[in-house]
PDB file of C-alpha atoms in Angstrom:
ATOM      1  CA  MET A   7      -0.232   0.254   0.220  1.00 34.00           C
ATOM      2  CA  THR A   8       3.034   2.192  -0.267  1.00 37.00           C
ATOM      3  CA  GLY A   9       1.977   5.646  -1.392  1.00 46.00           C
ATOM      4  CA  ILE A  10      -1.794   5.158  -0.837  1.00 48.00           C
ATOM      5  CA  LEU A  11      -3.788   7.793   1.520  1.00 53.00           C
ATOM      6  CA  LEU A  12      -4.808   6.332   4.653  1.00 56.00           C
ATOM      7  CA  ILE A  13      -6.847   8.162   7.502  1.00 54.00           C
ATOM      8  CA  LYS A  14      -7.422   7.312  10.983  1.00 53.00           C
ATOM      9  CA  LEU A  15     -11.101   7.649  11.821  1.00 52.00           C
ATOM     10  CA  ASN A  16     -12.613   6.304  15.252  1.00 62.00           C
ATOM     11  CA  GLY A  17      -9.573   4.318  16.048  1.00 65.00           C
ATOM     12  CA  GLU A  18      -9.603   2.787  12.429  1.00 64.00           C
ATOM     13  CA  ILE A  19      -7.160   2.984   9.598  1.00 60.00           C
ATOM     14  CA  LYS A  20      -9.289   3.512   6.467  1.00 56.00           C
ATOM     15  CA  LEU A  21      -8.357   3.745   2.977  1.00 62.00           C
ATOM     16  CA  ILE A  22      -9.401   6.648   0.852  1.00 63.00           C
ATOM     17  CA  TRP A  23     -10.792   5.044  -2.356  1.00 76.00           C
ATOM     18  CA  ASN A  24     -12.591   6.484  -5.512  1.00 92.00           C
ATOM     19  CA  GLU A  25     -14.493   4.658  -8.273  1.00 95.00           C
ATOM     20  CA  ILE A  26     -14.848   5.432 -11.897  1.00 97.00           C
ATOM     21  CA  VAL A  27     -17.243   3.424 -14.128  1.00 98.00           C
ATOM     22  CA  CYS A  28     -15.767   2.509 -17.718  1.00 98.00           C
ATOM     23  CA  LEU A  29     -18.658   1.679 -20.388  1.00 99.00           C
ATOM     24  CA  GLY A  30     -17.825   0.326 -23.645  1.00 98.00           C
ATOM     25  CA  ASP A  31     -17.029  -2.776 -26.225  1.00 98.00           C
ATOM     26  CA  SER A  32     -13.759  -4.572 -26.900  1.00 98.00           C
ATOM     27  CA  LEU A  33     -11.659  -1.340 -26.726  1.00 98.00           C
ATOM     28  CA  THR A  34     -12.925  -0.993 -23.019  1.00 98.00           C
ATOM     29  CA  TYR A  35     -12.888  -4.568 -22.142  1.00 98.00           C
ATOM     30  CA  GLY A  36      -8.981  -5.064 -23.341  1.00 98.00           C
ATOM     31  CA  ALA A  37      -9.295  -7.167 -26.158  1.00 98.00           C
ATOM     32  CA  ARG A  38      -6.103  -8.707 -27.491  1.00 96.00           C
ATOM     33  CA  ASP A  39      -4.085  -7.255 -24.505  1.00 97.00           C
ATOM     34  CA  LYS A  40      -1.204 -10.069 -24.290  1.00 97.00           C
ATOM     35  CA  PHE A  41      -1.216  -9.618 -20.496  1.00 98.00           C
ATOM     36  CA  GLY A  42      -5.202  -9.614 -20.230  1.00 98.00           C
ATOM     37  CA  ARG A  43      -4.973  -6.297 -19.040  1.00 98.00           C
ATOM     38  CA  SER A  44      -7.254  -3.061 -20.254  1.00 98.00           C
ATOM     39  CA  TYR A  45      -7.088   0.547 -20.118  1.00 98.00           C
ATOM     40  CA  PRO A  46      -9.293   0.648 -17.069  1.00 98.00           C
ATOM     41  CA  ALA A  47      -6.648  -1.760 -14.955  1.00 98.00           C
ATOM     42  CA  GLU A  48      -4.055   0.682 -16.483  1.00 98.00           C
ATOM     43  CA  LEU A  49      -5.659   4.017 -15.352  1.00 98.00           C
ATOM     44  CA  GLY A  50      -6.583   2.792 -12.047  1.00 97.00           C
ATOM     45  CA  SER A  51      -3.094   2.124 -11.233  1.00 96.00           C
ATOM     46  CA  SER A  52      -2.040   5.466 -12.866  1.00 97.00           C
ATOM     47  CA  LEU A  53      -4.705   7.430 -10.913  1.00 95.00           C
ATOM     48  CA  THR A  54      -3.564   5.774  -7.520  1.00 90.00           C
ATOM     49  CA  LYS A  55       0.197   6.752  -8.346  1.00 92.00           C
ATOM     50  CA  GLU A  56      -0.615  10.423  -9.299  1.00 92.00           C
ATOM     51  CA  THR A  57      -3.201  11.012  -6.446  1.00 88.00           C
ATOM     52  CA  GLY A  58      -2.023   8.764  -3.528  1.00 82.00           C
ATOM     53  CA  GLU A  59      -5.565   7.460  -3.156  1.00 85.00           C
ATOM     54  CA  PHE A  60      -6.735   4.217  -4.337  1.00 88.00           C
ATOM     55  CA  TYR A  61      -8.673   4.231  -7.677  1.00 94.00           C
ATOM     56  CA  ILE A  62     -10.981   1.061  -8.984  1.00 95.00           C
ATOM     57  CA  CYS A  63     -11.940   1.430 -12.531  1.00 98.00           C
ATOM     58  CA  HIS A  64     -14.733  -0.917 -13.346  1.00 98.00           C
ATOM     59  CA  ASN A  65     -14.477  -2.437 -16.581  1.00 98.00           C
ATOM     60  CA  TYR A  66     -17.789  -2.624 -18.121  1.00 98.00           C
ATOM     61  CA  GLY A  67     -16.713  -3.243 -21.758  1.00 98.00           C
ATOM     62  CA  VAL A  68     -18.305  -6.052 -23.460  1.00 98.00           C
ATOM     63  CA  ASN A  69     -16.607  -7.505 -26.851  1.00 97.00           C
ATOM     64  CA  GLY A  70     -18.834  -6.751 -30.030  1.00 96.00           C
ATOM     65  CA  GLU A  71     -21.396  -4.557 -28.357  1.00 98.00           C
ATOM     66  CA  THR A  72     -22.728  -1.464 -30.274  1.00 98.00           C
ATOM     67  CA  SER A  73     -24.418   1.527 -28.742  1.00 98.00           C
ATOM     68  CA  SER A  74     -27.848   0.267 -28.497  1.00 98.00           C
ATOM     69  CA  ASP A  75     -26.515  -2.794 -26.692  1.00 98.00           C
ATOM     70  CA  LEU A  76     -24.940  -0.503 -24.334  1.00 98.00           C
ATOM     71  CA  LEU A  77     -27.915   1.542 -23.731  1.00 98.00           C
ATOM     72  CA  ARG A  78     -29.869  -1.703 -22.881  1.00 98.00           C
ATOM     73  CA  ARG A  79     -27.564  -2.390 -19.937  1.00 98.00           C
ATOM     74  CA  ALA A  80     -26.210   0.872 -18.746  1.00 98.00           C
ATOM     75  CA  TRP A  81     -28.533   2.100 -16.254  1.00 98.00           C
ATOM     76  CA  HIS A  82     -28.194  -1.183 -14.202  1.00 97.00           C
ATOM     77  CA  GLN A  83     -24.275  -0.883 -14.085  1.00 97.00           C
ATOM     78  CA  LEU A  84     -24.427   2.866 -13.452  1.00 98.00           C
ATOM     79  CA  LYS A  85     -26.956   2.022 -10.645  1.00 98.00           C
ATOM     80  CA  SER A  86     -24.936  -0.487  -9.188  1.00 97.00           C
ATOM     81  CA  ASN A  87     -21.885   1.734  -8.711  1.00 96.00           C
ATOM     82  CA  PRO A  88     -23.474   4.556  -6.682  1.00 95.00           C
ATOM     83  CA  GLY A  89     -19.810   5.633  -5.049  1.00 92.00           C
ATOM     84  CA  ALA A  90     -18.887   6.625  -8.552  1.00 96.00           C
ATOM     85  CA  LYS A  91     -18.466  10.286  -9.621  1.00 96.00           C
ATOM     86  CA  ILE A  92     -17.201   9.744 -13.146  1.00 97.00           C
ATOM     87  CA  ALA A  93     -18.087   7.678 -15.649  1.00 98.00           C
ATOM     88  CA  LEU A  94     -16.159   7.145 -19.123  1.00 98.00           C
ATOM     89  CA  LEU A  95     -17.645   6.229 -22.247  1.00 99.00           C
ATOM     90  CA  MET A  96     -16.307   4.717 -25.416  1.00 98.00           C
ATOM     91  CA  ILE A  97     -18.713   3.004 -27.697  1.00 98.00           C
ATOM     92  CA  GLY A  98     -19.317   2.998 -31.478  1.00 98.00           C
ATOM     93  CA  THR A  99     -16.709   0.875 -33.197  1.00 96.00           C
ATOM     94  CA  ASN A 100     -18.866  -2.081 -33.816  1.00 96.00           C
ATOM     95  CA  ASP A 101     -21.797   0.224 -34.915  1.00 96.00           C
ATOM     96  CA  THR A 102     -19.670   0.718 -38.083  1.00 94.00           C
ATOM     97  CA  LYS A 103     -20.225  -2.855 -38.950  1.00 91.00           C
ATOM     98  CA  LYS A 104     -24.054  -2.598 -39.643  1.00 88.00           C
ATOM     99  CA  PRO A 105     -23.888   0.551 -39.757  1.00 95.00           C
ATOM    100  CA  THR A 106     -26.027   1.910 -37.143  1.00 97.00           C
ATOM    101  CA  PRO A 107     -27.763   5.265 -38.648  1.00 97.00           C
ATOM    102  CA  VAL A 108     -26.243   8.363 -37.304  1.00 98.00           C
ATOM    103  CA  ASP A 109     -29.645   9.502 -35.865  1.00 98.00           C
ATOM    104  CA  ILE A 110     -29.901   6.262 -33.933  1.00 98.00           C
ATOM    105  CA  TYR A 111     -26.123   6.199 -32.783  1.00 98.00           C
ATOM    106  CA  GLU A 112     -26.773  10.140 -31.606  1.00 98.00           C
ATOM    107  CA  ASP A 113     -30.028   8.984 -29.752  1.00 98.00           C
ATOM    108  CA  ASN A 114     -28.407   6.011 -28.091  1.00 98.00           C
ATOM    109  CA  LEU A 115     -25.455   8.548 -27.024  1.00 98.00           C
ATOM    110  CA  ILE A 116     -27.738  11.132 -25.556  1.00 98.00           C
ATOM    111  CA  GLN A 117     -30.001   8.455 -23.747  1.00 98.00           C
ATOM    112  CA  ILE A 118     -26.575   6.823 -22.140  1.00 98.00           C
ATOM    113  CA  ILE A 119     -25.287  10.275 -21.331  1.00 98.00           C
ATOM    114  CA  ASN A 120     -28.295  11.029 -19.744  1.00 98.00           C
ATOM    115  CA  ALA A 121     -28.548   8.038 -17.762  1.00 98.00           C
ATOM    116  CA  ILE A 122     -24.787   8.769 -16.319  1.00 98.00           C
ATOM    117  CA  ARG A 123     -26.154  12.240 -15.360  1.00 98.00           C
ATOM    118  CA  ALA A 124     -29.194  10.544 -13.586  1.00 98.00           C
ATOM    119  CA  ASN A 125     -26.932   8.353 -11.610  1.00 98.00           C
ATOM    120  CA  GLY A 126     -24.830  11.122 -10.290  1.00 97.00           C
ATOM    121  CA  LYS A 127     -21.967  10.749 -12.318  1.00 98.00           C
ATOM    122  CA  MET A 128     -19.837  13.240 -14.534  1.00 98.00           C
ATOM    123  CA  PRO A 129     -19.806  11.945 -18.259  1.00 98.00           C
ATOM    124  CA  ILE A 130     -16.508  11.744 -19.890  1.00 98.00           C
ATOM    125  CA  VAL A 131     -16.876  10.572 -23.578  1.00 98.00           C
ATOM    126  CA  ALA A 132     -13.871   9.365 -25.985  1.00 98.00           C
ATOM    127  CA  THR A 133     -13.574  10.040 -29.422  1.00 98.00           C
ATOM    128  CA  LEU A 134     -13.680   6.718 -31.470  1.00 98.00           C
ATOM    129  CA  PRO A 135     -10.172   5.319 -32.814  1.00 96.00           C
ATOM    130  CA  ALA A 136      -9.525   5.366 -36.635  1.00 92.00           C
ATOM    131  CA  LEU A 137      -9.526   1.847 -37.946  1.00 87.00           C
ATOM    132  CA  GLU A 138      -7.249   0.184 -40.289  1.00 85.00           C
ATOM    133  CA  PHE A 139      -8.063  -2.520 -42.707  1.00 71.00           C
ATOM    134  CA  SER A 140      -9.908  -5.548 -41.106  1.00 71.00           C
ATOM    135  CA  PRO A 141     -12.341  -8.207 -42.728  1.00 70.00           C
ATOM    136  CA  TYR A 142     -15.009  -7.289 -40.123  1.00 66.00           C
ATOM    137  CA  TYR A 143     -14.719  -3.616 -40.380  1.00 67.00           C
ATOM    138  CA  MET A 144     -13.815  -3.040 -44.143  1.00 68.00           C
ATOM    139  CA  HIS A 145     -16.807  -1.409 -45.443  1.00 71.00           C
ATOM    140  CA  ASN A 146     -17.993   1.307 -43.202  1.00 82.00           C
ATOM    141  CA  ARG A 147     -14.816   2.945 -41.726  1.00 82.00           C
ATOM    142  CA  ASP A 148     -15.957   6.253 -42.940  1.00 91.00           C
ATOM    143  CA  TYR A 149     -18.570   6.082 -40.196  1.00 95.00           C
ATOM    144  CA  ILE A 150     -15.898   6.538 -37.432  1.00 95.00           C
ATOM    145  CA  GLU A 151     -15.673  10.479 -38.561  1.00 96.00           C
ATOM    146  CA  ARG A 152     -19.560  10.483 -38.867  1.00 97.00           C
ATOM    147  CA  TYR A 153     -19.889   9.040 -35.174  1.00 98.00           C
ATOM    148  CA  ASN A 154     -16.950  11.510 -33.754  1.00 98.00           C
ATOM    149  CA  SER A 155     -18.827  14.374 -35.381  1.00 98.00           C
ATOM    150  CA  VAL A 156     -21.997  13.548 -33.461  1.00 98.00           C
ATOM    151  CA  ILE A 157     -19.910  13.385 -30.349  1.00 98.00           C
ATOM    152  CA  TYR A 158     -18.336  16.886 -30.902  1.00 98.00           C
ATOM    153  CA  LYS A 159     -21.920  18.070 -31.600  1.00 98.00           C
ATOM    154  CA  LEU A 160     -23.303  16.452 -28.377  1.00 98.00           C
ATOM    155  CA  SER A 161     -20.365  17.784 -26.418  1.00 98.00           C
ATOM    156  CA  LYS A 162     -21.560  21.399 -27.336  1.00 98.00           C
ATOM    157  CA  SER A 163     -25.225  20.851 -26.583  1.00 98.00           C
ATOM    158  CA  MET A 164     -24.997  18.573 -23.567  1.00 98.00           C
ATOM    159  CA  ASN A 165     -21.863  19.750 -22.034  1.00 98.00           C
ATOM    160  CA  PHE A 166     -19.675  17.237 -21.412  1.00 98.00           C
ATOM    161  CA  ILE A 167     -15.755  16.717 -21.840  1.00 98.00           C
ATOM    162  CA  VAL A 168     -14.272  14.732 -24.925  1.00 98.00           C
ATOM    163  CA  CYS A 169     -11.521  12.611 -24.593  1.00 98.00           C
ATOM    164  CA  LYS A 170      -9.436  12.539 -28.138  1.00 98.00           C
ATOM    165  CA  MET A 171      -8.332   8.978 -29.199  1.00 98.00           C
ATOM    166  CA  ASP A 172      -6.880   9.969 -32.611  1.00 97.00           C
ATOM    167  CA  GLY A 173      -3.463   8.912 -33.841  1.00 96.00           C
ATOM    168  CA  LEU A 174      -3.457   5.591 -32.348  1.00 97.00           C
ATOM    169  CA  ARG A 175      -2.880   3.298 -35.413  1.00 94.00           C
ATOM    170  CA  GLU A 176       0.572   2.451 -34.354  1.00 96.00           C
ATOM    171  CA  HIS A 177      -0.892   0.781 -31.454  1.00 97.00           C
ATOM    172  CA  LEU A 178      -3.397  -1.586 -33.709  1.00 95.00           C
ATOM    173  CA  ILE A 179      -2.752  -5.238 -33.298  1.00 93.00           C
ATOM    174  CA  ASP A 180      -5.392  -6.371 -35.838  1.00 91.00           C
ATOM    175  CA  GLY A 181      -6.843  -3.042 -37.223  1.00 89.00           C
ATOM    176  CA  VAL A 182      -9.329  -2.771 -34.718  1.00 93.00           C
ATOM    177  CA  HIS A 183      -7.964  -3.358 -31.049  1.00 95.00           C
ATOM    178  CA  PHE A 184      -4.758  -2.512 -29.285  1.00 97.00           C
ATOM    179  CA  THR A 185      -1.444  -3.849 -28.332  1.00 98.00           C
ATOM    180  CA  HIS A 186      -0.580  -3.683 -24.434  1.00 98.00           C
ATOM    181  CA  GLU A 187       0.940  -0.582 -25.094  1.00 98.00           C
ATOM    182  CA  GLY A 188      -1.898   0.841 -26.941  1.00 98.00           C
ATOM    183  CA  TYR A 189      -4.316   0.245 -23.848  1.00 98.00           C
ATOM    184  CA  LYS A 190      -1.456   2.037 -21.930  1.00 98.00           C
ATOM    185  CA  GLU A 191      -1.669   5.085 -24.378  1.00 98.00           C
ATOM    186  CA  VAL A 192      -5.346   4.935 -24.235  1.00 98.00           C
ATOM    187  CA  SER A 193      -5.362   5.266 -20.192  1.00 98.00           C
ATOM    188  CA  LYS A 194      -2.919   7.859 -20.239  1.00 98.00           C
ATOM    189  CA  ARG A 195      -5.289  10.068 -22.453  1.00 98.00           C
ATOM    190  CA  TRP A 196      -7.942   9.304 -19.955  1.00 98.00           C
ATOM    191  CA  LEU A 197      -5.554  10.018 -17.136  1.00 98.00           C
ATOM    192  CA  LYS A 198      -4.649  13.517 -18.471  1.00 98.00           C
ATOM    193  CA  THR A 199      -8.416  14.798 -18.933  1.00 98.00           C
ATOM    194  CA  ILE A 200      -9.360  13.482 -15.640  1.00 97.00           C
ATOM    195  CA  LEU A 201      -6.422  15.272 -13.946  1.00 96.00           C
ATOM    196  CA  SER A 202      -7.413  18.235 -15.949  1.00 95.00           C
ATOM    197  CA  LEU A 203     -10.847  18.304 -13.748  1.00 92.00           C
ATOM    198  CA  LYS A 204      -8.791  19.494 -10.452  1.00 71.00           C
TER     199      LYS A 204
END
């Protein structure tokens, strides 16, 4: 527990801790990370080192999910973590497969962001990383830009912070998912955004 802030309360040593909810798909889950890690795992460790308080980043990434899938489950997972004050959202890569119409993607995001706020959490939304060639994502890669335009538009109308995930191509392992080093870079970007809130 070196470097962790402990306090004495009523004669007992207590750990100062914080929770963050991480919502998303396989890029949140940590698919293809050779050590079975993820950006939430890396972020929790980095925040603990930076702040001296223990951070647990709940990983609610589900492989293959679209924004419509996430909308179905988001409320329950947000509700089940009442102690969390921040929710990180990165969703839309799998929406490019169908593709999900832009207006439906936008409405899904609006509802998820409203659910985040209704559960007492601050939403921070990531832009979608660019895709390289992949057999599963070969036809609709231009939808990444369309969905990112929606994210920027909503950030103004709904007043939330955007965390940029551009320029990550060198870290792609299969055209879609990241290497271990890539997830660490994603974590660094979230970290910088969160620490800027102080």
